[in-house]
PDB file of C-alpha atoms and ligand atoms in Angstrom:
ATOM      1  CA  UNK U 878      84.099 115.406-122.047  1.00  0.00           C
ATOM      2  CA  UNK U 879      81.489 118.218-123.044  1.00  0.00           C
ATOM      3  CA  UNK U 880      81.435 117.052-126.217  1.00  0.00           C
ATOM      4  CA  UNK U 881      80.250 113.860-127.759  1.00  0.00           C
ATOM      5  CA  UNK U 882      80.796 112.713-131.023  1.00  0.00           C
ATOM      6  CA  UNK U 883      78.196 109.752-132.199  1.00  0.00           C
ATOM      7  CA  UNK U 884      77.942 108.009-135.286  1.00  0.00           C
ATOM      8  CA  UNK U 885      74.698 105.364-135.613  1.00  0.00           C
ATOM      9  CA  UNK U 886      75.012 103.340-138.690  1.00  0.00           C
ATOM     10  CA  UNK U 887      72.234 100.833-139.122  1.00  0.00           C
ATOM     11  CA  UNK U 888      70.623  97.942-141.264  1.00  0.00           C
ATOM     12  CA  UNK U 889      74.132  96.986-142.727  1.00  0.00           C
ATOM     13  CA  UNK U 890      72.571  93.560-143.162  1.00  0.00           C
ATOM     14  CA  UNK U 891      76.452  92.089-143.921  1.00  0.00           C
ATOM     15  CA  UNK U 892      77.349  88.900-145.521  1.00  0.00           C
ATOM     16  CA  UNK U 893      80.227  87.006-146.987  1.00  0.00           C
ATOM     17  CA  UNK U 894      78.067  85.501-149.833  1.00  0.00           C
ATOM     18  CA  UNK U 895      78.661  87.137-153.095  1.00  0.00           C
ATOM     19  CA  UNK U 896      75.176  88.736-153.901  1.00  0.00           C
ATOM     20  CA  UNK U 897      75.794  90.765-150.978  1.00  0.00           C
ATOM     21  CA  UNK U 898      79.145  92.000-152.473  1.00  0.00           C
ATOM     22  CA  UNK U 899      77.522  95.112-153.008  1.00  0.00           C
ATOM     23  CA  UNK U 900      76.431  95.630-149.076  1.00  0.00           C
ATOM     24  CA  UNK U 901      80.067  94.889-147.928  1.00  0.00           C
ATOM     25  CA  UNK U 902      81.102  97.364-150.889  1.00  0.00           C
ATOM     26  CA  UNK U 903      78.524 100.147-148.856  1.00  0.00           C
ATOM     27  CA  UNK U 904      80.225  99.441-145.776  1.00  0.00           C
ATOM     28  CA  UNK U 905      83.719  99.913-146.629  1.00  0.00           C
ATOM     29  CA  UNK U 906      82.671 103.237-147.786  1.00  0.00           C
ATOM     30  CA  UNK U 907      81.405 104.048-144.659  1.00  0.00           C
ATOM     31  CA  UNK U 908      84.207 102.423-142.934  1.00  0.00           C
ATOM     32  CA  UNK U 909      86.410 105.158-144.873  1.00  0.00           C
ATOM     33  CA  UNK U 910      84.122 108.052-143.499  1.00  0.00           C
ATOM     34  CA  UNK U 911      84.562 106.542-140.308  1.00  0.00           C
ATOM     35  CA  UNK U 912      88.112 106.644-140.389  1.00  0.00           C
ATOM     36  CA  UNK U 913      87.896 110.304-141.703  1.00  0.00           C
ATOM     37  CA  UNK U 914      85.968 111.733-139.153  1.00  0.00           C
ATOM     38  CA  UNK U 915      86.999 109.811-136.214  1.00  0.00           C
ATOM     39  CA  UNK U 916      83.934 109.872-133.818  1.00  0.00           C
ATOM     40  CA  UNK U 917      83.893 108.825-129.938  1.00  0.00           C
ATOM     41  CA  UNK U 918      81.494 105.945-130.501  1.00  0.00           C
ATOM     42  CA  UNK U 919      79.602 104.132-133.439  1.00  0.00           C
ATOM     43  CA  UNK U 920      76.228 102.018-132.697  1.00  0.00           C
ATOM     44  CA  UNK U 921      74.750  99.751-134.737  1.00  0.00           C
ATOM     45  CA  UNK U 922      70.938  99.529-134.457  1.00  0.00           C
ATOM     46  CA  UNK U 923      70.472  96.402-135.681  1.00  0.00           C
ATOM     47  CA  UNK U 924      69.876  94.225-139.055  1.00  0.00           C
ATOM     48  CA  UNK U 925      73.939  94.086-138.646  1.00  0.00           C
ATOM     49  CA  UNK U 926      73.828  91.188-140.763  1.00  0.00           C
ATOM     50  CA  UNK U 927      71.758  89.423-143.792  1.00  0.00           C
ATOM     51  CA  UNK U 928      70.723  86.540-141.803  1.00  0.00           C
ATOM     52  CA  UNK U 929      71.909  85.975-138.017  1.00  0.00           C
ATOM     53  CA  UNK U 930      69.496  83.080-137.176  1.00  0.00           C
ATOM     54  CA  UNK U 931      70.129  80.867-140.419  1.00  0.00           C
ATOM     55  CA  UNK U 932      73.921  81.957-140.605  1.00  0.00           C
ATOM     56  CA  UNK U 933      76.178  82.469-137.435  1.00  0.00           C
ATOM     57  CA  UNK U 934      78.595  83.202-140.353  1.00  0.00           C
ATOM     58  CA  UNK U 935      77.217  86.532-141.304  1.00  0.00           C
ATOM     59  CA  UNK U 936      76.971  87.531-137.802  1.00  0.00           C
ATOM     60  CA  UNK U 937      80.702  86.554-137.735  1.00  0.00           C
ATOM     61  CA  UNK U 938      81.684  88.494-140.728  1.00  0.00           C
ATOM     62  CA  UNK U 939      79.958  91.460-139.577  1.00  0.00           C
ATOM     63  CA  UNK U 940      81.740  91.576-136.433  1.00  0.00           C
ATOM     64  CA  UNK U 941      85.174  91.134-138.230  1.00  0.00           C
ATOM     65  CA  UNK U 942      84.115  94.558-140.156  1.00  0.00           C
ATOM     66  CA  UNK U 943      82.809  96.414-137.446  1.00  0.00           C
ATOM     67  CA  UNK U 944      85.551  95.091-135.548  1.00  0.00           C
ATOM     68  CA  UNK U 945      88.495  96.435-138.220  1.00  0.00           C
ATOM     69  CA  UNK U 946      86.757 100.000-137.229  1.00  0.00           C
ATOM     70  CA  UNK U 947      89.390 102.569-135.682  1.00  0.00           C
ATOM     71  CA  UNK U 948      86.318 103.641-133.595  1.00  0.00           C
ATOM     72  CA  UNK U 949      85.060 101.690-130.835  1.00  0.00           C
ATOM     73  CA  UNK U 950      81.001 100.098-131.462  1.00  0.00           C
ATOM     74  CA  UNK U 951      78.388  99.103-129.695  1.00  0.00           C
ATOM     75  CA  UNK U 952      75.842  96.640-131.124  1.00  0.00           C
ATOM     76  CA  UNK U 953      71.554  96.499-131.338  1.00  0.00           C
ATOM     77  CA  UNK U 954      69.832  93.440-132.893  1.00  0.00           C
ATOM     78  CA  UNK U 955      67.268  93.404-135.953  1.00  0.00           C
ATOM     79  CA  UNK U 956      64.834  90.972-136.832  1.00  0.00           C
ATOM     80  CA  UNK U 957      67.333  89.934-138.969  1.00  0.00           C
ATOM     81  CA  UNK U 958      69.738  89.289-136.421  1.00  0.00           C
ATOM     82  CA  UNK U 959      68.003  87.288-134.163  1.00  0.00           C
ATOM     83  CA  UNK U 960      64.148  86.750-135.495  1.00  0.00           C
ATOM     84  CA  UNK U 961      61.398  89.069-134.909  1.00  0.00           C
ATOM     85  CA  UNK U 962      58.720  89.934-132.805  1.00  0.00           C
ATOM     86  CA  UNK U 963      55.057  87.934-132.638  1.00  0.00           C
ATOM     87  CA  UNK U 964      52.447  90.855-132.729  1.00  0.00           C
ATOM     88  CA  UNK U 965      48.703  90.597-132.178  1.00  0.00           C
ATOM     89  CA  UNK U 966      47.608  91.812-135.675  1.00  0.00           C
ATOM     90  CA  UNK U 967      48.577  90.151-139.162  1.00  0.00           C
ATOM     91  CA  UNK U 968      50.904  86.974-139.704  1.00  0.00           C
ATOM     92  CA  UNK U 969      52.551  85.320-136.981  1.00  0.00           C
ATOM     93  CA  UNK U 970      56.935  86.065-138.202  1.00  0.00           C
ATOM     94  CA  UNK U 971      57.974  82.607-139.677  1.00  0.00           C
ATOM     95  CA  UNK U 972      61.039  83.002-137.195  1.00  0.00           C
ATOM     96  CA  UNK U 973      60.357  84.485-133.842  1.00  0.00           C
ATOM     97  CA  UNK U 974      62.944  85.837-131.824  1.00  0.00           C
ATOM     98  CA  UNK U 975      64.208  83.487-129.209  1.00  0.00           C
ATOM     99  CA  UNK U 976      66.655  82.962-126.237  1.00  0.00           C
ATOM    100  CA  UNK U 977      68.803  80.732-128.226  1.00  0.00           C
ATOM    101  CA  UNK U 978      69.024  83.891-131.028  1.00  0.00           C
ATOM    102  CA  UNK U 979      69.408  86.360-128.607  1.00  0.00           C
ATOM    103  CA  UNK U 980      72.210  84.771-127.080  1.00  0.00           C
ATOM    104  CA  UNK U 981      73.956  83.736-130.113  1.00  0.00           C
ATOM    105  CA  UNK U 982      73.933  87.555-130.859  1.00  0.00           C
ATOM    106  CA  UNK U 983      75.096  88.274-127.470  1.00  0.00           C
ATOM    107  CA  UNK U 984      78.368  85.585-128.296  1.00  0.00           C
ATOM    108  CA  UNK U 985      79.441  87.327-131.356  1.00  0.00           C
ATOM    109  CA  UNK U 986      78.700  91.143-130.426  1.00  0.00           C
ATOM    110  CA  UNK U 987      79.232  90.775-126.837  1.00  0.00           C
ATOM    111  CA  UNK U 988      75.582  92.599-126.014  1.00  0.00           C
ATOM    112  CA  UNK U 989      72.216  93.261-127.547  1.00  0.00           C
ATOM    113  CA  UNK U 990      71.207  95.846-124.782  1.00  0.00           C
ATOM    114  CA  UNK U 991      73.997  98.828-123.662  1.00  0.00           C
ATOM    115  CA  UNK U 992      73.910 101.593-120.904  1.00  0.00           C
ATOM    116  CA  UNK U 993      76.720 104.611-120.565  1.00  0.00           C
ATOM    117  CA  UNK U 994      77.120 107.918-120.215  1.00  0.00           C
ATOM    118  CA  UNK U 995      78.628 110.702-122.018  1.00  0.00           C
ATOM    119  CA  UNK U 996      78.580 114.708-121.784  1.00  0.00           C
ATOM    120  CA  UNK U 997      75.972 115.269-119.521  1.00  0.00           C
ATOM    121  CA  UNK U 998      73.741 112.371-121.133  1.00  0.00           C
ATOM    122  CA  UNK U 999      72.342 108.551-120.612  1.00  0.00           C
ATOM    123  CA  UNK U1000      72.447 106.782-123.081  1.00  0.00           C
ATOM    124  CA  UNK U1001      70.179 103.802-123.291  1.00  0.00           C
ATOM    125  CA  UNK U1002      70.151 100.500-126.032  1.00  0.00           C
ATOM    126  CA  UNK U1003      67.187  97.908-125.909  1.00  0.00           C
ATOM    127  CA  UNK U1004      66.802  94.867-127.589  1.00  0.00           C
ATOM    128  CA  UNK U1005      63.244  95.319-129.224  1.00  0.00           C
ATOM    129  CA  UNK U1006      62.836  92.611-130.622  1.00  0.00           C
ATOM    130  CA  UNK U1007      62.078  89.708-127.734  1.00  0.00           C
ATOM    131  CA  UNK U1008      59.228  92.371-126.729  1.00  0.00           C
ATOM    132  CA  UNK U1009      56.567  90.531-126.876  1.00  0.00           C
ATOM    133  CA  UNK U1010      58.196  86.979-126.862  1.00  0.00           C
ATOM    134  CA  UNK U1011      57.443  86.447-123.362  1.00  0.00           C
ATOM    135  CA  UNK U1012      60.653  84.830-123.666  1.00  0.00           C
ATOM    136  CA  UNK U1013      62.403  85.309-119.958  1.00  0.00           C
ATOM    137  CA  UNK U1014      64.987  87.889-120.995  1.00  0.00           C
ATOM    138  CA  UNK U1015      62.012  89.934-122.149  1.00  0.00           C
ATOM    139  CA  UNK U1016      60.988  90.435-118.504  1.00  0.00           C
ATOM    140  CA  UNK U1017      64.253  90.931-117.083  1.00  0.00           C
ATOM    141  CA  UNK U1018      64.986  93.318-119.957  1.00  0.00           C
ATOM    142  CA  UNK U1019      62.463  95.484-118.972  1.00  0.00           C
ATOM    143  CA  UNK U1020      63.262  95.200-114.914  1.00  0.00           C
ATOM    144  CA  UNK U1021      66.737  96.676-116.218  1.00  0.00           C
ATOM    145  CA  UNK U1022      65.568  99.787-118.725  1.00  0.00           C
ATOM    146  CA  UNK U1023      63.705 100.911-115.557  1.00  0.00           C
ATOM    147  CA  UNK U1024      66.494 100.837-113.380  1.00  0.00           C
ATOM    148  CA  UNK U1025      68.674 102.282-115.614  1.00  0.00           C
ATOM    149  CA  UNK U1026      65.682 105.115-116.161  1.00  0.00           C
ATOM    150  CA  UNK U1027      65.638 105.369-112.975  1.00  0.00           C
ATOM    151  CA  UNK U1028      69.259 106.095-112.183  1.00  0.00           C
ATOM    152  CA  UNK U1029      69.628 109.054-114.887  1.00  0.00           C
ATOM    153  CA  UNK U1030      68.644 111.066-111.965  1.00  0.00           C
ATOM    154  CA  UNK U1031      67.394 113.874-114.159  1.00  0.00           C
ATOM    155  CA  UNK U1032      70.197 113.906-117.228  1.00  0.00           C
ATOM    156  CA  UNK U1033      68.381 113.890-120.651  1.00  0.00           C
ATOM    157  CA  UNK U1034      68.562 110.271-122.102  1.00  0.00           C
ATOM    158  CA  UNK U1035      69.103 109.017-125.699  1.00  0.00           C
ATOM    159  CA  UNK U1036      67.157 106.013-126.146  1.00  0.00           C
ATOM    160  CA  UNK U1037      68.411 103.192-129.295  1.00  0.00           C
ATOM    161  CA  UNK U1038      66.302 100.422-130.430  1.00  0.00           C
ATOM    162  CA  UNK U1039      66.215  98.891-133.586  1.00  0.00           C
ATOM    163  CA  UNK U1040      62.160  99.320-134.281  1.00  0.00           C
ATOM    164  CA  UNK U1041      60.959 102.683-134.211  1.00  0.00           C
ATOM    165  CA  UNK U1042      58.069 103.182-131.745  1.00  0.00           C
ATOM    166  CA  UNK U1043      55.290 104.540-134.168  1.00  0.00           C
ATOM    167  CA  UNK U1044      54.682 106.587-137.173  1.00  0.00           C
ATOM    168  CA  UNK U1045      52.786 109.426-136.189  1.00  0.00           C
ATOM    169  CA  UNK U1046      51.675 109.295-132.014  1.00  0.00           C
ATOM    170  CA  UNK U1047      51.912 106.629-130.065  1.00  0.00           C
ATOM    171  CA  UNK U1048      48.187 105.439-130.374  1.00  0.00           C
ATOM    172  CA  UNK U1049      48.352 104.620-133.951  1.00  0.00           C
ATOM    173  CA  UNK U1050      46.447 101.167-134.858  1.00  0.00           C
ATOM    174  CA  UNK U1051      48.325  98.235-135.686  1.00  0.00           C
ATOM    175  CA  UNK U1052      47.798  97.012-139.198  1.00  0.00           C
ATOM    176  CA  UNK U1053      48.426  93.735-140.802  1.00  0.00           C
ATOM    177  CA  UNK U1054      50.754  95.633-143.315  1.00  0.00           C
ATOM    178  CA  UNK U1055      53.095  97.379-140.677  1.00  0.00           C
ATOM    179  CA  UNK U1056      52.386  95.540-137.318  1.00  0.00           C
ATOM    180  CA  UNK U1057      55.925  94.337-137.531  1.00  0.00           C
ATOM    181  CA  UNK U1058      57.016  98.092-138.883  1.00  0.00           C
ATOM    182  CA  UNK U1059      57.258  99.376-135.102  1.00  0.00           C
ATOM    183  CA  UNK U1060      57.441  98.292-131.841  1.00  0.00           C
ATOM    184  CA  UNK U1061      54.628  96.031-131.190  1.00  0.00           C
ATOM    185  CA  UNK U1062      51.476  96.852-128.520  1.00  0.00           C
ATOM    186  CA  UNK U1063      51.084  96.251-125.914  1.00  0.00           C
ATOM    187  CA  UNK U1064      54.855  96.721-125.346  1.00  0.00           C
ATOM    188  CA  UNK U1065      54.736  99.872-127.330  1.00  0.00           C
ATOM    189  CA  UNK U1066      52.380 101.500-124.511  1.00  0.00           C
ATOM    190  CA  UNK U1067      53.821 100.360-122.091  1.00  0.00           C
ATOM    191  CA  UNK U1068      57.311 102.121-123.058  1.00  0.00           C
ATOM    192  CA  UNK U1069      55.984 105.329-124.253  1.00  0.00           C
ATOM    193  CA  UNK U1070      54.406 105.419-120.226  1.00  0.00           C
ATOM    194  CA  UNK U1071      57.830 104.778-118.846  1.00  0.00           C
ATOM    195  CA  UNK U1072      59.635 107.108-120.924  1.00  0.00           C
ATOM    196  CA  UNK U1073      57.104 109.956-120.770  1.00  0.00           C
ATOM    197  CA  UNK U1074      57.984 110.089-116.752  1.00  0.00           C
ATOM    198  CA  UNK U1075      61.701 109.719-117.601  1.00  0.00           C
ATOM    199  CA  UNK U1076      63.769 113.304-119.585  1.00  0.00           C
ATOM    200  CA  UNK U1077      63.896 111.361-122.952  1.00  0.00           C
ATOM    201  CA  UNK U1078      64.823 113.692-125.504  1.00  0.00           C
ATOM    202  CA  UNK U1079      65.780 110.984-128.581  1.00  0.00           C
ATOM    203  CA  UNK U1080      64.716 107.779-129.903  1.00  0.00           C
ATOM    204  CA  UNK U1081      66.779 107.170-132.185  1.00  0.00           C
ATOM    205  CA  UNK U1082      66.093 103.538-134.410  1.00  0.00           C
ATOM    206  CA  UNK U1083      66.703 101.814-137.967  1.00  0.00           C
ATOM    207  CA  UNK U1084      64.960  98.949-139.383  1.00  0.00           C
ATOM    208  CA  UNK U1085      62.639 100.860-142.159  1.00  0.00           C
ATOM    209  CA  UNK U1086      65.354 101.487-144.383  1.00  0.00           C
ATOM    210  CA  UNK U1087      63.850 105.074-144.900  1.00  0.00           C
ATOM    211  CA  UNK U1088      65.644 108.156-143.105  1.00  0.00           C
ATOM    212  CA  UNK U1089      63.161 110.703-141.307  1.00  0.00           C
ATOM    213  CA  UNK U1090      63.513 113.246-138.252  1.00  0.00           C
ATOM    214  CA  UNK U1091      60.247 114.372-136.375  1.00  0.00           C
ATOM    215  CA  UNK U1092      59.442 115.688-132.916  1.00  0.00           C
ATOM    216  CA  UNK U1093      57.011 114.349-131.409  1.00  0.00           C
ATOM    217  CA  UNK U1094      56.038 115.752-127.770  1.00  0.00           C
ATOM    218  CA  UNK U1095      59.288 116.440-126.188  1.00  0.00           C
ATOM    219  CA  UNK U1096      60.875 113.852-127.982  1.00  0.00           C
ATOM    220  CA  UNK U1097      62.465 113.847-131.249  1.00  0.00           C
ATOM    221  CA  UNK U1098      62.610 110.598-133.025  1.00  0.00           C
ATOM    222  CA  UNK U1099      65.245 110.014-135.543  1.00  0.00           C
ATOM    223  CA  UNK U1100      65.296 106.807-137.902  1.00  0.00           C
ATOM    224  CA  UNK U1101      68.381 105.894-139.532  1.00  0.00           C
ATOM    225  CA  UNK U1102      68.861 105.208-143.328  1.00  0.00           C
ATOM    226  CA  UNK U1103      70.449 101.390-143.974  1.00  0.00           C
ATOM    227  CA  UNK U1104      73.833 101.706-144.714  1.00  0.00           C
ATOM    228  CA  UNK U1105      73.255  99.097-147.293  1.00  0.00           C
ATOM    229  CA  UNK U1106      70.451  99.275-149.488  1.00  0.00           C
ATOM    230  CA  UNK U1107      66.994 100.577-149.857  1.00  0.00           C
ATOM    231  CA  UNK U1108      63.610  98.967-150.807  1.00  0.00           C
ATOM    232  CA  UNK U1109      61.726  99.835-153.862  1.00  0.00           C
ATOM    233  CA  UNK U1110      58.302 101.103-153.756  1.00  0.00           C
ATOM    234  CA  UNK U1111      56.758  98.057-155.315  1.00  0.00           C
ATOM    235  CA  UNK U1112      57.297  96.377-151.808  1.00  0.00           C
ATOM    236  CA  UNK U1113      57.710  99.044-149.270  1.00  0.00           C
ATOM    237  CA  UNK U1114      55.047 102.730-149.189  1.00  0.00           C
ATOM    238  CA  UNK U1115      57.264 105.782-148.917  1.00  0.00           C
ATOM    239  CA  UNK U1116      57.246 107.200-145.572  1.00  0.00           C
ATOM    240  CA  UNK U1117      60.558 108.782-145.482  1.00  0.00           C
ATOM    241  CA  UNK U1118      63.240 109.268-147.584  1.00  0.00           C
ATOM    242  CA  UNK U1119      64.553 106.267-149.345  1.00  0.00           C
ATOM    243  CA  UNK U1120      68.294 106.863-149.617  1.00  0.00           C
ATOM    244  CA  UNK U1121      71.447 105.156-148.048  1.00  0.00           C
ATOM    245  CA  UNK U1122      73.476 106.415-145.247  1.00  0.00           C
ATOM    246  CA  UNK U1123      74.582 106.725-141.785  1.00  0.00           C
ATOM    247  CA  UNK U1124      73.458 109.809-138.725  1.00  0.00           C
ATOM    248  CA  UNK U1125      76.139 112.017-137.099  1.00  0.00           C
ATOM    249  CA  UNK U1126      75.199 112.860-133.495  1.00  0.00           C
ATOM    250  CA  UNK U1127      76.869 115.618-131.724  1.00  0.00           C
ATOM    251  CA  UNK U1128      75.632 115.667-127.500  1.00  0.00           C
ATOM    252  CA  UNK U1129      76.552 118.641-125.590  1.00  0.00           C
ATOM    253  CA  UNK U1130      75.313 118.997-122.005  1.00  0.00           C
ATOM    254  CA  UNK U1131      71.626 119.408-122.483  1.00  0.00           C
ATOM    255  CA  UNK U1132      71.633 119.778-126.348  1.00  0.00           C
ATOM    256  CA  UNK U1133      72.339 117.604-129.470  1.00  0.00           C
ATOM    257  CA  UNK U1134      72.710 117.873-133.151  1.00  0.00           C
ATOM    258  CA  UNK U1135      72.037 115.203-135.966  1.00  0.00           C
ATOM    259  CA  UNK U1136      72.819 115.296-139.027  1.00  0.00           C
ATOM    260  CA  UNK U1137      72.298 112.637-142.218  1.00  0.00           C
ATOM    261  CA  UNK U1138      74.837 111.622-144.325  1.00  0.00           C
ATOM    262  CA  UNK U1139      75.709 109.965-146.989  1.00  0.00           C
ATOM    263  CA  UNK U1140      79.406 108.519-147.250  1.00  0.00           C
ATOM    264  CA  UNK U1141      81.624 109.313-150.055  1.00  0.00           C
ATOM    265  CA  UNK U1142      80.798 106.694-153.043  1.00  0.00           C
ATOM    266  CA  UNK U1143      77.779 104.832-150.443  1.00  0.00           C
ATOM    267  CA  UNK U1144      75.147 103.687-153.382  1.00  0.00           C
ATOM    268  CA  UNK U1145      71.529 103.327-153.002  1.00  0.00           C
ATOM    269  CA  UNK U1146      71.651  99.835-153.713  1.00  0.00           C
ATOM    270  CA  UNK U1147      67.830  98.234-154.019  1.00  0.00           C
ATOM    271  CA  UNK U1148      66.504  95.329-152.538  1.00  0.00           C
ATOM    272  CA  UNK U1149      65.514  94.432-156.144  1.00  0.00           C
ATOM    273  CA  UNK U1150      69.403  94.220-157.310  1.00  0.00           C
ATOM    274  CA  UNK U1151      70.252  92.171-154.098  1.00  0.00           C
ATOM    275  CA  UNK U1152      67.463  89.642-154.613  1.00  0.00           C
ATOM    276  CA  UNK U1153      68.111  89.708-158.298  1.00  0.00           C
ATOM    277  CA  UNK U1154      71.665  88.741-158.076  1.00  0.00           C
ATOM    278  CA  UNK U1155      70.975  85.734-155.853  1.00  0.00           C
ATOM    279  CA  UNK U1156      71.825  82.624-156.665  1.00  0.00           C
TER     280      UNK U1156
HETATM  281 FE1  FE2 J2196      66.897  96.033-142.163  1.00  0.00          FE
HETATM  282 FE1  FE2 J2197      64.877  95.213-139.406  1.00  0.00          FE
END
């Protein structure tokens, strides 16, 4: 294959309940630009559905979408998935991830970490959110990403993971307000050491619900929109662009190209509407 066709959709935060009508509605129009353009692969980088750890049933649904696909998908957690990570500045999450999350994920989407490889490249998926945890699949976690680092023996790598690693360098302070924004130090350090020794040309994440492309280094980091809805500026400072949508990837050996889109009739639904419709 010298060509590789990738599609990341992200934050689709799926459920059956009816306020969330307008999330499935968001996917089905991506499902239909799916089944236009026919990629090799789609990965979800987490948030898949409105609330894993309260609801197995959203999980559930999401997979039945996802699963209806004619492509084939590989699957990331959020912090809504399966909790979130404890970080050492600001408020402890009210639901941190655990092993019992993690591996209720792992029963619906089969995974929460991937490895493969495809024109020339490695591709790499981490579950970011047990960093931190010090739960025991935290450790072995990161006894795999090295090996798997390890074994790209020298092909460029495309690293997934469902926080991005930092807004502007790598040494940026944590802050109360966005601790739980990125991934969380001291993990944070400790993977921007391991990939700086490793050819890792994207990082490619979701989570903020804003899209934005930078280069940073030798690394370009791309964050996905959500596929579902964006959050208004009362609650969430703009440091991207707030719009729905999904990233085409094309990987040729030693290059790639990534462009945003937006799917034919895919709304920029806002949190407000969501919450506003509850009930
Ligand atoms: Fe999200
Ligand atoms: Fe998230």
């Amino acid at each position: 294959m010298t060509e590789f066709r990738l599609t990341q959709v992200s934050d689709t935060h799926l459920s059956r309940g009816r306020p969330f009508a307008r999330l499935t509605e968001n996917f089905h129009r991506v499902s239909e630009h799916i089944d236009t353009t026919r990629p090799d692969l789609i990965i979800n980088s987490g948030d898949v559905s409105w609330d894993g750890p309260t609801s197995r049933a959203d999980m559930e649904f999401a997979k039945d979408l996802h699963g209806a696909l004619p492509v084939s998908c590989r699957y990331l957690p959020g912090n809504h998935d399966i909790g979130d990570n404890p970080t050492a500045i600001g408020t402890p999450p009210s639901h941190p991830a655990s092993e019992k999350d993690r591996a209720a994920f792992v029963d619906v989407f089969g995974e929460d970490r991937f490895h493969f490889e495809a024109a020339g490249w490695c591709f790499i998926g981490l579950n970011s959110l047990i960093m931190n945890t010090a739960i025991p699949s935290e450790a072995e976690q990161m006894d795999w990403f090295a090996g798997e680092l390890s074994s790209a023996n020298g092909k460029p790598i495309a690293l997934f993971l469902h926080k991005p690693l930092f807004l502007q360098t790598p040494e940026d302070p944590e802050t109360p307000g966005t601790a739980i924004r990125y991934v969380p130090q001291p993990v944070r350090a400790q993977l921007v050491t391991m990939l700086g020794k490793h050819d890792v040309r994207l990082v490619a994440s979701g989570h903020v619900h804003q899209r934005r492309d930078f280069t940073y280094g030798r690394m370009r980091h791309v964050w996905a929109p959500s596929a579902g809805f964006v959050i208004p500026d009362k609650m969430q400072e703009v440091i991207g662009t707030k719009e729905t949508g999904l990233v085409e990837y094309r990987f040729r050996p030693d290059s790639f190209e990534v462009r945003y889109v937006r799917a034919p009739g895919q709304r920029d639904v806002s949190l407000d509407e969501l919450l506003g419709s509850s009930g």
